[in-house]
PDB file of C-alpha atoms in Angstrom:
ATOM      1  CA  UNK A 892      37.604   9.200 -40.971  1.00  0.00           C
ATOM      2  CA  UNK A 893      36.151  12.458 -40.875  1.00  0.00           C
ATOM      3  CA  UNK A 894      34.082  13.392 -43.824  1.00  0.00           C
ATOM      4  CA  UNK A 895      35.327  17.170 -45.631  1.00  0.00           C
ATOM      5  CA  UNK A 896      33.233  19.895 -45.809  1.00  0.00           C
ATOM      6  CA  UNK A 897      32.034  20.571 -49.122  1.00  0.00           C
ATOM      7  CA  UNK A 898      31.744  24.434 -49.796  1.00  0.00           C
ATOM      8  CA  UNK A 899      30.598  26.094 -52.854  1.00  0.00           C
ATOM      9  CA  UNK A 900      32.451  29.631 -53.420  1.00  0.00           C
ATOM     10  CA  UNK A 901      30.650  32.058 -55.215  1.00  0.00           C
ATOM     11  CA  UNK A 902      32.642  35.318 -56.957  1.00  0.00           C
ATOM     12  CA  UNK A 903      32.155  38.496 -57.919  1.00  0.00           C
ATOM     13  CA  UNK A 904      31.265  39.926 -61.317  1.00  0.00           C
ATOM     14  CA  UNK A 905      28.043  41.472 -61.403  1.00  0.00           C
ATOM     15  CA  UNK A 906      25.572  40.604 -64.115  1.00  0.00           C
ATOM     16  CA  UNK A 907      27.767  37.884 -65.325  1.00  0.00           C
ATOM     17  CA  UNK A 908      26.529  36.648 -62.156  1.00  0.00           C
ATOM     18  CA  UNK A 909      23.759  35.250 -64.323  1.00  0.00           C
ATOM     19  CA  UNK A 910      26.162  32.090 -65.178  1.00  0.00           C
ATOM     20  CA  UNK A 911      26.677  31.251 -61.697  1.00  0.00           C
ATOM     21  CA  UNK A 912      22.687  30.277 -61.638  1.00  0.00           C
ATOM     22  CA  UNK A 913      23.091  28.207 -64.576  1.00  0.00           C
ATOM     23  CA  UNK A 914      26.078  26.500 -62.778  1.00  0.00           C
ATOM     24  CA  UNK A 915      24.492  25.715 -59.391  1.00  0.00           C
ATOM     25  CA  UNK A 916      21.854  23.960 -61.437  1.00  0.00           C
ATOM     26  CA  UNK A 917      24.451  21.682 -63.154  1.00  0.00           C
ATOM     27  CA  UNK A 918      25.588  20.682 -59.588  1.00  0.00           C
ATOM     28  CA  UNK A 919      22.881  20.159 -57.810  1.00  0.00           C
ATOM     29  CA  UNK A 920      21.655  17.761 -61.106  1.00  0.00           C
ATOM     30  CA  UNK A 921      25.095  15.961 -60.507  1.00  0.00           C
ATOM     31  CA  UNK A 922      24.155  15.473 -56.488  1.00  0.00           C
ATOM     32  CA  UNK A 923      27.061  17.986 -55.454  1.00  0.00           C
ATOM     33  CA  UNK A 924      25.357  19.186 -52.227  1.00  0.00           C
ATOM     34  CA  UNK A 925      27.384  21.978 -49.529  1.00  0.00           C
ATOM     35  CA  UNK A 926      27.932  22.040 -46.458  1.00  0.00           C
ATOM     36  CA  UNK A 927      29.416  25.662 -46.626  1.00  0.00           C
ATOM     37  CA  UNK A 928      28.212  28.642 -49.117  1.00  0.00           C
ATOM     38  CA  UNK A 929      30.656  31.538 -49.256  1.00  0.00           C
ATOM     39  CA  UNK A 930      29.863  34.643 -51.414  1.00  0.00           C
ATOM     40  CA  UNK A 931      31.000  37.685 -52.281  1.00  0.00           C
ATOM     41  CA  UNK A 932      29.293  40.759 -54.253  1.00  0.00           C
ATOM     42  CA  UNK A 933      26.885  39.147 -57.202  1.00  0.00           C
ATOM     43  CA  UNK A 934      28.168  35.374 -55.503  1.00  0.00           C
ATOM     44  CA  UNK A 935      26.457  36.749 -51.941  1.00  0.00           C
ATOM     45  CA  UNK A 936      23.868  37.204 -53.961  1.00  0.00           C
ATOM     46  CA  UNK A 937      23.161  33.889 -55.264  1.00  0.00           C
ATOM     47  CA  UNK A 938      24.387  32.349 -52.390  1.00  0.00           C
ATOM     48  CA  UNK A 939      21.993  33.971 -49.927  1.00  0.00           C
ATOM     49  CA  UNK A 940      19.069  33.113 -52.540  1.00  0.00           C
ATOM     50  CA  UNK A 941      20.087  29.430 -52.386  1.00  0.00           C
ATOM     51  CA  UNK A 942      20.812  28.887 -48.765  1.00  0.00           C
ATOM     52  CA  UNK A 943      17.408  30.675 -47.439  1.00  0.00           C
ATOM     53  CA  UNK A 944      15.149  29.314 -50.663  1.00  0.00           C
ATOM     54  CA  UNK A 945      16.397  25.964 -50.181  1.00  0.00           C
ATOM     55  CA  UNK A 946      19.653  23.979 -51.668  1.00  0.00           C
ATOM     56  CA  UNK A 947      17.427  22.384 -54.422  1.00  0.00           C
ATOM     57  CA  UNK A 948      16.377  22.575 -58.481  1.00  0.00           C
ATOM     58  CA  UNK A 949      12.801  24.231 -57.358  1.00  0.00           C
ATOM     59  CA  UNK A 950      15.251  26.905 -55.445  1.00  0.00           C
ATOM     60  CA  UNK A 951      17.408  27.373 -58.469  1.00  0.00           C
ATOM     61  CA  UNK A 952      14.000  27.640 -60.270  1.00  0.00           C
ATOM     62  CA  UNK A 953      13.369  30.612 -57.633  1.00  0.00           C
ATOM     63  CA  UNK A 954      16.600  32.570 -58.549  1.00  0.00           C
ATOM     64  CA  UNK A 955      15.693  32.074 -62.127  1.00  0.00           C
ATOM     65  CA  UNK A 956      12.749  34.142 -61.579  1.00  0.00           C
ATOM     66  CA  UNK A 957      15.147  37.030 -59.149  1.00  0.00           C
ATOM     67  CA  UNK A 958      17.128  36.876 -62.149  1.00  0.00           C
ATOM     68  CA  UNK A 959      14.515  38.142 -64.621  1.00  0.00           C
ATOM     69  CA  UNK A 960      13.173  40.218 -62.068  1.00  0.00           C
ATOM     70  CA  UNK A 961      16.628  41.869 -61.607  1.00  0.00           C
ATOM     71  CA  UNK A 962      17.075  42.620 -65.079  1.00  0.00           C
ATOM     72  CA  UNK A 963      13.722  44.530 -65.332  1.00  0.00           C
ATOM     73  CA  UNK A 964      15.032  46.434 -62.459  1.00  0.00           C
ATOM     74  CA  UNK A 965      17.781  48.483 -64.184  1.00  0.00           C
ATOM     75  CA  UNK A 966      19.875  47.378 -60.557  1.00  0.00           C
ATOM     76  CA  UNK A 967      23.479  48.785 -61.492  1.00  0.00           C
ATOM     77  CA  UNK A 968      22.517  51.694 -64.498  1.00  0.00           C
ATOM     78  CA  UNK A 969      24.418  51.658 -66.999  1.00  0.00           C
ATOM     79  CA  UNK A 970      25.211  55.529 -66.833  1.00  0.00           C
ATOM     80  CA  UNK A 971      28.029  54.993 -64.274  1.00  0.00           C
ATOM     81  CA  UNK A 972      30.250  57.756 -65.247  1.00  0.00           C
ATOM     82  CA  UNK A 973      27.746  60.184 -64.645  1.00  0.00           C
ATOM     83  CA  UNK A 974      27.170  58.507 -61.411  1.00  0.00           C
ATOM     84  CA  UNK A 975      30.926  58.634 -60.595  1.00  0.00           C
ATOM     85  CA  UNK A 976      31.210  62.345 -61.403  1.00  0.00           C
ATOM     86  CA  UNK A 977      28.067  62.467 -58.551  1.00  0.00           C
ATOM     87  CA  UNK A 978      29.961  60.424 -56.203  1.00  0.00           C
ATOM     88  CA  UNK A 979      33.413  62.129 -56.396  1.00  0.00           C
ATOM     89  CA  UNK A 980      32.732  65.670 -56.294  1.00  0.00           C
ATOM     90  CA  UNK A 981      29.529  64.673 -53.785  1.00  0.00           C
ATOM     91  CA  UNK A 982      27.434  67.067 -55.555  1.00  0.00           C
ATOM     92  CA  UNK A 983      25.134  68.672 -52.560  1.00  0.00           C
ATOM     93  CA  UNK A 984      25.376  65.337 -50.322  1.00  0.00           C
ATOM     94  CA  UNK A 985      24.405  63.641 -53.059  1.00  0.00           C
ATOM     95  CA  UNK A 986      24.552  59.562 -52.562  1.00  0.00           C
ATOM     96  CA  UNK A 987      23.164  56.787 -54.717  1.00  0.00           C
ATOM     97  CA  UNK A 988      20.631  54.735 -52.935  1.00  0.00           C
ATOM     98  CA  UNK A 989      21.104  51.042 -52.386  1.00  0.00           C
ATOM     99  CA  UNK A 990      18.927  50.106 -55.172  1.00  0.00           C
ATOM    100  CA  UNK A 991      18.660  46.125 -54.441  1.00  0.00           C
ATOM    101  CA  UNK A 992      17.597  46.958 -50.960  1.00  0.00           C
ATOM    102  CA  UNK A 993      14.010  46.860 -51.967  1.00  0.00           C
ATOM    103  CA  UNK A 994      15.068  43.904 -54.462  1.00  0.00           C
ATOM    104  CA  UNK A 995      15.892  41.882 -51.492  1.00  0.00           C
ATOM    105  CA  UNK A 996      13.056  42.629 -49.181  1.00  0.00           C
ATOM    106  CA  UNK A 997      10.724  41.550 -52.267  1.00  0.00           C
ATOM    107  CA  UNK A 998      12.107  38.582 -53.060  1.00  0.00           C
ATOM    108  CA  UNK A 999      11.510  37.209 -49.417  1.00  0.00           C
ATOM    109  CA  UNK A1000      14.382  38.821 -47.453  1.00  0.00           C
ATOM    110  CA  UNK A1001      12.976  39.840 -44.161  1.00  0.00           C
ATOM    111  CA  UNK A1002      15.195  42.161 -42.120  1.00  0.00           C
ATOM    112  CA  UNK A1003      14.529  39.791 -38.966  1.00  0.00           C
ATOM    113  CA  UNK A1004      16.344  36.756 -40.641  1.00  0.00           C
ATOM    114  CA  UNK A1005      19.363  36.120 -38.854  1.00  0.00           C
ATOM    115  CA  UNK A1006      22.244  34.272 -40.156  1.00  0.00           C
ATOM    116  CA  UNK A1007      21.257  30.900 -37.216  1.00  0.00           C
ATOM    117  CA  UNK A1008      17.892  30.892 -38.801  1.00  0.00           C
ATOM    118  CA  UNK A1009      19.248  29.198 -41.813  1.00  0.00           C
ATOM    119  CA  UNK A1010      18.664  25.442 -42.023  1.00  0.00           C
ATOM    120  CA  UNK A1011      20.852  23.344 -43.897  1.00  0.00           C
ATOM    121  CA  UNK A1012      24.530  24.860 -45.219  1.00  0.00           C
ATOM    122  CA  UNK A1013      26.027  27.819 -43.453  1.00  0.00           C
ATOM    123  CA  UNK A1014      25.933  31.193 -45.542  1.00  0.00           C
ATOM    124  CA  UNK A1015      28.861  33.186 -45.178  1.00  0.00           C
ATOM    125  CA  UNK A1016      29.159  36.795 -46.833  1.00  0.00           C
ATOM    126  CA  UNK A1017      32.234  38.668 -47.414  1.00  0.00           C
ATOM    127  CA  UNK A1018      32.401  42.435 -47.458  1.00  0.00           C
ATOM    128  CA  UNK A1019      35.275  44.811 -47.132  1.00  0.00           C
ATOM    129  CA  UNK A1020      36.264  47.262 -44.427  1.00  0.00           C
ATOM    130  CA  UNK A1021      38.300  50.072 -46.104  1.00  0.00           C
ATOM    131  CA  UNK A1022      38.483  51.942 -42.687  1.00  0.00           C
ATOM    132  CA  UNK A1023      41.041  48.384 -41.842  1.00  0.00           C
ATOM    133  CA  UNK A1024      41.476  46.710 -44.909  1.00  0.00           C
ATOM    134  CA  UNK A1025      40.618  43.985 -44.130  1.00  0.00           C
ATOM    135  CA  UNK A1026      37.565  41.122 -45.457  1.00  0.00           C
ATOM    136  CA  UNK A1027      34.441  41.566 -43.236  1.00  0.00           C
ATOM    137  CA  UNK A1028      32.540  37.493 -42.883  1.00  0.00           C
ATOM    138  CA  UNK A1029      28.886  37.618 -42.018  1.00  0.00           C
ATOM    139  CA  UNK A1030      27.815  34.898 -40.672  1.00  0.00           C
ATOM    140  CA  UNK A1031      30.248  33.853 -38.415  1.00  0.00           C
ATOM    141  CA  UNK A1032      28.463  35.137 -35.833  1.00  0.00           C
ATOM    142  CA  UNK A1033      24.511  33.384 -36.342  1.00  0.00           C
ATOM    143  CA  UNK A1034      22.963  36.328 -34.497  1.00  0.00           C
ATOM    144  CA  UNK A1035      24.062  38.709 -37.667  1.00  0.00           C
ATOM    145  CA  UNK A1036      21.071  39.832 -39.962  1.00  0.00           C
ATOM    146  CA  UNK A1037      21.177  38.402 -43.579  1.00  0.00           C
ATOM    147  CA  UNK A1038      20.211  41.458 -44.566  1.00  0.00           C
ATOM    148  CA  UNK A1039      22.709  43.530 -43.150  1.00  0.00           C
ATOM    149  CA  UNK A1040      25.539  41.267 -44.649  1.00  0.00           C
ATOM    150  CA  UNK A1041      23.943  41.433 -48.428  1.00  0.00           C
ATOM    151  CA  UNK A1042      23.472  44.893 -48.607  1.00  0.00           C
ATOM    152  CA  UNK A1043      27.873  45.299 -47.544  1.00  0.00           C
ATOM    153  CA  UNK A1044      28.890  42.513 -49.091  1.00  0.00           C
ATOM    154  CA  UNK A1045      27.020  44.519 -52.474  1.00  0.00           C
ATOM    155  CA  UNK A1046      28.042  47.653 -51.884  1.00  0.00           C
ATOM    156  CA  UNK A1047      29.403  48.643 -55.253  1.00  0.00           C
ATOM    157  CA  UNK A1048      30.551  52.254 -55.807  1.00  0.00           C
ATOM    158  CA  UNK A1049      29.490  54.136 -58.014  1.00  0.00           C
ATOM    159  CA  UNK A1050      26.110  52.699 -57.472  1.00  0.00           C
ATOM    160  CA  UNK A1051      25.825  52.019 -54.046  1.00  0.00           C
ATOM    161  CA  UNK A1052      27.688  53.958 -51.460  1.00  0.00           C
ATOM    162  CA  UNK A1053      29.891  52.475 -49.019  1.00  0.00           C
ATOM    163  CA  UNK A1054      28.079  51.221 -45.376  1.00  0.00           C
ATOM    164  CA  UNK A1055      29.415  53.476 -42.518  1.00  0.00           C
ATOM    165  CA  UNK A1056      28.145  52.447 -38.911  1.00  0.00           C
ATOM    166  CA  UNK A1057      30.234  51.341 -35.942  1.00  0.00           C
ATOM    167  CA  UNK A1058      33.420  52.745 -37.272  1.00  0.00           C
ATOM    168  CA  UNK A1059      33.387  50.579 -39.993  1.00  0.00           C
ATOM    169  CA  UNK A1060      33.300  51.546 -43.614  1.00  0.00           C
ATOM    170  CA  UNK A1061      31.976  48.453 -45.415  1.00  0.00           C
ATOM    171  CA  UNK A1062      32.121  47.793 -49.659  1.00  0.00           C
ATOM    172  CA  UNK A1063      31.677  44.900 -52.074  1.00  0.00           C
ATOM    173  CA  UNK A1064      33.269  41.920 -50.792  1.00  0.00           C
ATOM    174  CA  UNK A1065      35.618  42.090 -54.273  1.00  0.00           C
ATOM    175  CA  UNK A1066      37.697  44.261 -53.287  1.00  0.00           C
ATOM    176  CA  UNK A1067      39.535  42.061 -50.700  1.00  0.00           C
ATOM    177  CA  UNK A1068      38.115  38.425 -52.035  1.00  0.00           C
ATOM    178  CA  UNK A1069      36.625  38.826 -55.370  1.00  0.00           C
ATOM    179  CA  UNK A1070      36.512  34.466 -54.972  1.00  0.00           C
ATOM    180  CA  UNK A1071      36.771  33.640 -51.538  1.00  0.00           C
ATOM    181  CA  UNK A1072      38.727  30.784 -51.367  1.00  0.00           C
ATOM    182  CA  UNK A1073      40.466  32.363 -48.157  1.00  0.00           C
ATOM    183  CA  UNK A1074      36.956  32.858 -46.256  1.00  0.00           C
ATOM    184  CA  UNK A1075      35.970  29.429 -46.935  1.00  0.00           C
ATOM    185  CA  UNK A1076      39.083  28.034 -45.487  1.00  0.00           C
ATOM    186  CA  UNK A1077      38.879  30.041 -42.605  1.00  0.00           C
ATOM    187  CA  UNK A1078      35.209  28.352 -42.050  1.00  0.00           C
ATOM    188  CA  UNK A1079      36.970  24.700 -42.672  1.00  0.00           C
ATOM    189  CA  UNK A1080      35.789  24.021 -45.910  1.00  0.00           C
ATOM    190  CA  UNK A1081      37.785  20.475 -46.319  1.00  0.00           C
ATOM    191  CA  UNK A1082      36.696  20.296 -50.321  1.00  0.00           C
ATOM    192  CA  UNK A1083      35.845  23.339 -52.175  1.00  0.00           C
ATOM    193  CA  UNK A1084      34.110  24.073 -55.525  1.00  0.00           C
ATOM    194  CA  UNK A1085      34.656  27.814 -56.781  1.00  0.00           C
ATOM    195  CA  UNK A1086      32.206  29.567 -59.349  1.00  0.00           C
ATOM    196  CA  UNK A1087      35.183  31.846 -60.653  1.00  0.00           C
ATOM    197  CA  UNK A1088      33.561  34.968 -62.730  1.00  0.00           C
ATOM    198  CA  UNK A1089      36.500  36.621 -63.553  1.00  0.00           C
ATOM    199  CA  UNK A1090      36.556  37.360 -67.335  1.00  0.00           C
ATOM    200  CA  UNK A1091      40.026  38.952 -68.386  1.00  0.00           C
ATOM    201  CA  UNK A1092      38.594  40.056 -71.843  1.00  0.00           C
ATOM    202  CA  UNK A1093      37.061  42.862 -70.148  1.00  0.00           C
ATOM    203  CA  UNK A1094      40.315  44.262 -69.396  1.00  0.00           C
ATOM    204  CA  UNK A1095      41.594  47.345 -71.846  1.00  0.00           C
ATOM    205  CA  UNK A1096      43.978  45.761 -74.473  1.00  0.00           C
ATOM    206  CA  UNK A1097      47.626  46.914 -73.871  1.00  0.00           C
ATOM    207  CA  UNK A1098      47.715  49.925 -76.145  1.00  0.00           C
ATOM    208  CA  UNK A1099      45.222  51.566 -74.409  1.00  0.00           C
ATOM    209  CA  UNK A1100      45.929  54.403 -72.208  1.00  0.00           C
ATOM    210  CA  UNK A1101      44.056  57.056 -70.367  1.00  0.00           C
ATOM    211  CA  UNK A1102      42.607  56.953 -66.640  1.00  0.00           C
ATOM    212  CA  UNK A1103      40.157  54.994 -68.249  1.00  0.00           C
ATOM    213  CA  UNK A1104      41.953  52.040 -68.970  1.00  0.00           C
ATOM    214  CA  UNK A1105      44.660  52.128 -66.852  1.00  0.00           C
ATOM    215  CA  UNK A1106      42.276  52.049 -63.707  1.00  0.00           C
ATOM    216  CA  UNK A1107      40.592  48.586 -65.585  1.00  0.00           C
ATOM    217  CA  UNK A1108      44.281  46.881 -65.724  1.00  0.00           C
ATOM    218  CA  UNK A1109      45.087  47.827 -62.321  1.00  0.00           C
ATOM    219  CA  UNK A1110      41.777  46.430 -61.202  1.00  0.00           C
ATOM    220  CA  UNK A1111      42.135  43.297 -63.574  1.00  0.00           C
ATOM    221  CA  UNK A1112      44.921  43.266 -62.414  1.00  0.00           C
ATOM    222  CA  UNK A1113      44.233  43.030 -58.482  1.00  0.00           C
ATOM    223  CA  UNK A1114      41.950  40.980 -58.773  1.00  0.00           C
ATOM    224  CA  UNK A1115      43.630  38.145 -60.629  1.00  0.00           C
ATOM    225  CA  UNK A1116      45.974  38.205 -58.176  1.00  0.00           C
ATOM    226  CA  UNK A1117      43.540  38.022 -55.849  1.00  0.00           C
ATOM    227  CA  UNK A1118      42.715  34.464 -56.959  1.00  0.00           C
ATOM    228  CA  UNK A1119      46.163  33.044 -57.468  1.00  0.00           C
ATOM    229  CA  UNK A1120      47.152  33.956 -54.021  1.00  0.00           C
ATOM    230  CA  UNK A1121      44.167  32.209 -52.192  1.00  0.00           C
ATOM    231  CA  UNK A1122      44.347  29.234 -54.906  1.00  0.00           C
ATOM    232  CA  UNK A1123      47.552  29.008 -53.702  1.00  0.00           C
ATOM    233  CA  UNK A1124      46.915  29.184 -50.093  1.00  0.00           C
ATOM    234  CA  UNK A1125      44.990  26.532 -50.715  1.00  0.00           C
ATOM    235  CA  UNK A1126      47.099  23.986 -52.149  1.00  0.00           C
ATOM    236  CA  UNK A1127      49.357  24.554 -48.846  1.00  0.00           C
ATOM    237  CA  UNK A1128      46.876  23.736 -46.783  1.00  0.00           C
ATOM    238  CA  UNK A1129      45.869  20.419 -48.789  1.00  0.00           C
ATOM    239  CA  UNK A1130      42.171  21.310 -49.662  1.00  0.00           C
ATOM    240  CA  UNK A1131      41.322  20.593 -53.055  1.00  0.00           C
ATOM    241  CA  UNK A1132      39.501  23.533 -55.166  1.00  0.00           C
ATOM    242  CA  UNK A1133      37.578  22.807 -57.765  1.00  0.00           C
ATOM    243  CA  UNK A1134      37.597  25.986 -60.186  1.00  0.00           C
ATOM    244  CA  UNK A1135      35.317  26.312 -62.430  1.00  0.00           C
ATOM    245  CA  UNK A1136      35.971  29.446 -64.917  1.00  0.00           C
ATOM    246  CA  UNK A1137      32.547  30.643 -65.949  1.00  0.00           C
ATOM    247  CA  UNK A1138      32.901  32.742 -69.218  1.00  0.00           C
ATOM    248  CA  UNK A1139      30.458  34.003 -71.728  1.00  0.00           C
ATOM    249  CA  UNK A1140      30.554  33.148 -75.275  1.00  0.00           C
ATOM    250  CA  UNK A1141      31.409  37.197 -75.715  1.00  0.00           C
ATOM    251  CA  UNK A1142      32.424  39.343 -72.559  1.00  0.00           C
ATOM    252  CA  UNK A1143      29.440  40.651 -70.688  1.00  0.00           C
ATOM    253  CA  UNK A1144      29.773  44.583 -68.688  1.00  0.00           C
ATOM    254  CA  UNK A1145      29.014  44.460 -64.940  1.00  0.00           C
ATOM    255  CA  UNK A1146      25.786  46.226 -65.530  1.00  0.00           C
ATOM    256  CA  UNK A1147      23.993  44.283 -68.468  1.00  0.00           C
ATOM    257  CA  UNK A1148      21.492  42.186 -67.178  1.00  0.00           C
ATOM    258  CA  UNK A1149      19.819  42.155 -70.795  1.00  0.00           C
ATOM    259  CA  UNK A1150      21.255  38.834 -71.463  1.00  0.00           C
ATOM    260  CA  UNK A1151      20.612  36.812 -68.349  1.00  0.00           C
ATOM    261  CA  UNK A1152      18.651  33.799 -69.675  1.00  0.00           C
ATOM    262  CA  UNK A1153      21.341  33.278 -72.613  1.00  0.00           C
ATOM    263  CA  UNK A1154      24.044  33.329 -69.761  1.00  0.00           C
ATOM    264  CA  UNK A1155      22.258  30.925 -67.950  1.00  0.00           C
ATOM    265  CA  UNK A1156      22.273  28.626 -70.338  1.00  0.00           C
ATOM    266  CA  UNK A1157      26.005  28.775 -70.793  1.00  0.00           C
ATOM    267  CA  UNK A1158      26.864  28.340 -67.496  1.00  0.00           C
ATOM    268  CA  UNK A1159      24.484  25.615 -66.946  1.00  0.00           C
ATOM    269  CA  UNK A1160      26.632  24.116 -70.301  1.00  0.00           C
ATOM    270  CA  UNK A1161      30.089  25.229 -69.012  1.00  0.00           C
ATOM    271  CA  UNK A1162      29.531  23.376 -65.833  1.00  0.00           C
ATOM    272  CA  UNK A1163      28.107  20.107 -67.359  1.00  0.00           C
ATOM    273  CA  UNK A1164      31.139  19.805 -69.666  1.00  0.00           C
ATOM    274  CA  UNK A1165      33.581  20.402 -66.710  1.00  0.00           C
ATOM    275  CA  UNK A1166      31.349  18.147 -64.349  1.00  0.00           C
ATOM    276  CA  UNK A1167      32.141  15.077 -67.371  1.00  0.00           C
ATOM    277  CA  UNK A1168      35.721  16.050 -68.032  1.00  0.00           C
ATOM    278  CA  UNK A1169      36.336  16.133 -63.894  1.00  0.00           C
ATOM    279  CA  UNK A1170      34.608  12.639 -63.389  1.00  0.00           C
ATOM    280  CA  UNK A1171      37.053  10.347 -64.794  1.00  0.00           C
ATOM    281  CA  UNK A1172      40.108  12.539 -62.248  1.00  0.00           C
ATOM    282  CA  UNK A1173      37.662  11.821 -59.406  1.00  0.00           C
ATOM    283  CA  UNK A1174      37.369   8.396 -60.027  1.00  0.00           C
ATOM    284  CA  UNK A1175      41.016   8.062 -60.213  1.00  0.00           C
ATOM    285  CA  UNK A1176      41.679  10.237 -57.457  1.00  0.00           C
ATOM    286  CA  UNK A1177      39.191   7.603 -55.086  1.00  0.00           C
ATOM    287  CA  UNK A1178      40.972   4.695 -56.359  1.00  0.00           C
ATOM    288  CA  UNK A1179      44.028   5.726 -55.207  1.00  0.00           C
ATOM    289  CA  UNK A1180      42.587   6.765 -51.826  1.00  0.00           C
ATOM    290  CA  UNK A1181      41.216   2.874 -51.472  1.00  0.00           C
ATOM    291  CA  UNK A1182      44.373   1.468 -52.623  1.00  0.00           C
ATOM    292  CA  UNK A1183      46.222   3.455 -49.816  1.00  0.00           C
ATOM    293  CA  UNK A1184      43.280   2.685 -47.353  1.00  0.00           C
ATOM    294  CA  UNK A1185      43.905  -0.523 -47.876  1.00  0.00           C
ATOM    295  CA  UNK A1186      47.707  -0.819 -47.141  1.00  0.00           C
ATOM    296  CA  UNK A1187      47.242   0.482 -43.828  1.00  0.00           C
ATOM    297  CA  UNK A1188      44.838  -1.828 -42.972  1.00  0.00           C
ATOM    298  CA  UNK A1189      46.890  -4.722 -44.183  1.00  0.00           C
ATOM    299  CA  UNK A1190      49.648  -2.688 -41.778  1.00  0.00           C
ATOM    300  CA  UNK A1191      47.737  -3.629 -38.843  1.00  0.00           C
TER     301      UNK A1191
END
């Protein structure tokens, strides 16, 4: 019988991203080890981290360190209305420079490292091409740079600008896949375990109103459907997803990376309690796979 590929799906949800660390620790404890890593936005992030620092507790040790490093960095500023006003009235060519660019490169990115050079689990990175609508994977094709797929697959308006080259106009993965359960599949993932990020406590309550608030539903929104479509896509297919909801004790914004080692802690938590509760349907779940092995063989 041929064995599944295990992926691990990373989402989207910027500094919240921090939980996600926290959670690939819990895993890897627990001897969960992919074949596949799929990421999008923050997810790419980690993902990338993981796959080129090494699948292991001293490379979750490693993002750790990114992680406090990041959060020294002031990455996404937190005055993104004044960089929105910037971006939409493009005030003298004005565009915001890709800030984790230099992040990347020096935490051990090298612009030469192509997608092939990665030993171990395949990386793939999702981005979005607004000039087709349609999700962007790096990594399909092993002569890609890493590089090159981390900096689209984190382009995040207002604080990055969109990527424009070869007719393409390339944003954060989220925007098509903010958990890409649908990329995965389409790489053959067989078994799939998805870091979810999505927190809908950051949506604007109901009697809110303004553009404000009405442009956070519609992208709250989106996105949650989003994730029931391709959970759902899923299920027809007959691949199992493991979904692990990773929310912080209170709702954390995109840009606050002043709480990363609490959230690491909770998701390392969040994951160990799900990892116990799951066992005991696993178990079950391989039972019943014997018991039917072993009617066919007494079939034959």
């Amino acid at each position: 019988m041929r064995k599944r590929i295990l992926a691990f799906v990373l989402g989207g949800g910027g500094a919240r991203g921090a939980l996600q660390v926290g959670a690939l620790r819990a895993l890897l404890e627990n001897g969960f080890q992919p074949e596949l890593m799929v990421g999008t936005s923050v997810g790419a992030v980690n993902a990338t981290y993981m796959s080129v620092h090494g699948l292991t507790l001293s490379g979750v040790d490693g993002l750790v360190h990114a992680w406090h490093d990041a959060a020294e960095a002031d990455l996404l500023p937190s005055d993104y209305l004044w960089l929105t006003t910037r971006v939409l009235f493009n005030r003298v060519g004005w565009r915001p420079r890709h800030r984790m660019r230099d992040f990347f490169l020096t935490h051990g990115l090298s612009p030469e490292l192509r997608f092939g050079d990665i030993r171990g689990s395949r990386l793939i990175l999702v981005a979005a091409d607004l000039n087709t609508g349609r999700a962007v994977l790096y990594g399909v094709d092993p002569r890609q740079s890493v590089l090159e797929g981390l900096l689209a697959s984190t382009a995040l308006p207002p604080w990055v600008h969109p990527l424009e080259y070869d007719g393409r106009f390339l944003i954060d993965g989220g925007v098509v896949s903010t958990l890409p359960i649908e990329p995965a599949l389409a790489q053959g993932a067989g078994e799939i375990i998805a870091l979810d990020l999505a927190d809908p406590r950051q949506s604007p309550p109901a009697e809110a109103h303004g553009f404000g608030p009405f442009l956070g539903k519609l992208m709250g929104t989106i996105e949650q459907r989003q994730i029931e479509v391709e959970m759902a896509l899923a299920a027809a297919r007959g691949v199992p997803v493991w979904r692990i909801p990773l929310q912080s004790e209170k709702p954390v914004a995109l840009w606050d990376f002043s709480r990363t080692d609490e959230l690491i802690g909770q998701g390392y938590e969040m994951t160990r309690q799900e990892i116990a509760h799951a066992q005991p349907r696993r178990m079950s779940g391989l039972r019943t796979w014997l018991a039917r092995l072993g009617k066919l063989r007494q079939g034959t």
